[in-house]
Amino acid sequence: MEILRIVLTVIYVIDCVALTVVVLMQEGKQQGLGAIAGIADTYWGKNKGRSAEGTLIRVTKIMAILFIILSMVLNMNF
């Protein structure tokens, strides 16, 4: 059982570091003055799910869920 805890702790630390890096790689959500005039509604804004930004958002969600699950599992006394 102790080996399992060590392996999960290593995965947890890797997830923490990777999650921090992925969050810092994302763009800000501010659209500036372009949102007032409607300029921000461009092709790239509409297809953001298929872009690199959309991929980063999806990876962030997956890693955050893994972070929460590993936090709960490592907190259990087994």
Coordinates of C-alpha atoms in Angstrom, one line a residue:
M1 CA 0.0 0.0 0.0
E2 CA 2.9 2.4 0.7
I3 CA 4.2 1.9 -2.9
L4 CA 0.7 3.0 -4.2
R5 CA 0.8 6.1 -2.1
I6 CA 4.3 7.0 -3.4
V7 CA 3.2 6.5 -7.0
L8 CA 0.1 8.6 -6.5
T9 CA 2.1 11.3 -4.8
V10 CA 4.5 11.5 -7.7
I11 CA 1.6 11.7 -10.2
Y12 CA 0.0 14.4 -8.0
V13 CA 3.2 16.5 -8.0
I14 CA 3.6 16.1 -11.8
D15 CA -0.1 17.1 -12.2
C16 CA 0.4 20.2 -10.0
V17 CA 3.4 21.5 -11.9
A18 CA 1.8 20.7 -15.3
L19 CA -1.5 22.4 -14.3
T20 CA 0.4 25.5 -13.2
V21 CA 2.2 25.6 -16.6
V22 CA -0.9 25.1 -18.6
V23 CA -2.8 27.8 -16.8
L24 CA 0.0 30.3 -17.3
M25 CA 0.1 29.5 -21.0
Q26 CA -3.5 30.6 -21.5
E27 CA -4.4 34.0 -22.9
G28 CA -6.3 36.5 -20.8
K29 CA -10.1 36.6 -21.1
Q30 CA -10.2 40.4 -21.6
Q31 CA -11.4 41.4 -25.0
G32 CA -10.7 45.1 -24.6
L33 CA -12.5 47.7 -26.7
G34 CA -13.1 45.2 -29.5
A35 CA -16.0 43.7 -27.5
I36 CA -17.9 47.0 -27.5
A37 CA -17.8 47.4 -31.3
G38 CA -18.3 43.7 -32.0
I39 CA -14.8 43.3 -33.5
A40 CA -14.0 40.5 -31.1
D41 CA -16.6 38.2 -32.8
T42 CA -14.2 37.0 -35.6
Y43 CA -13.5 33.6 -37.1
W44 CA -10.9 32.8 -34.5
G45 CA -13.2 33.7 -31.7
K46 CA -16.0 31.5 -33.0
N47 CA -13.7 28.5 -33.6
K48 CA -11.8 28.7 -30.4
G49 CA -12.6 25.1 -29.5
R50 CA -10.5 23.8 -32.4
S51 CA -7.6 26.1 -31.8
A52 CA -4.6 25.8 -29.4
E53 CA -6.5 27.9 -26.8
G54 CA -9.4 25.5 -26.9
T55 CA -7.0 22.6 -26.4
L56 CA -5.4 24.3 -23.4
I57 CA -8.8 24.9 -21.8
R58 CA -9.8 21.2 -22.3
V59 CA -6.4 20.0 -20.9
T60 CA -6.8 22.4 -17.9
K61 CA -10.3 20.9 -17.1
I62 CA -9.0 17.4 -17.2
M63 CA -5.9 18.1 -15.1
A64 CA -8.1 20.0 -12.5
I65 CA -10.4 17.0 -12.2
L66 CA -7.3 14.7 -11.8
F67 CA -6.0 17.1 -9.2
I68 CA -9.2 17.0 -7.2
I69 CA -9.5 13.2 -7.4
L70 CA -5.9 12.6 -6.4
S71 CA -6.3 15.1 -3.5
M72 CA -9.2 13.1 -2.1
V73 CA -7.6 9.7 -2.7
L74 CA -4.3 10.8 -1.0
N75 CA -6.2 12.2 1.9
M76 CA -7.9 8.9 2.7
N77 CA -6.4 6.7 5.4
F78 CA -6.0 3.3 3.8

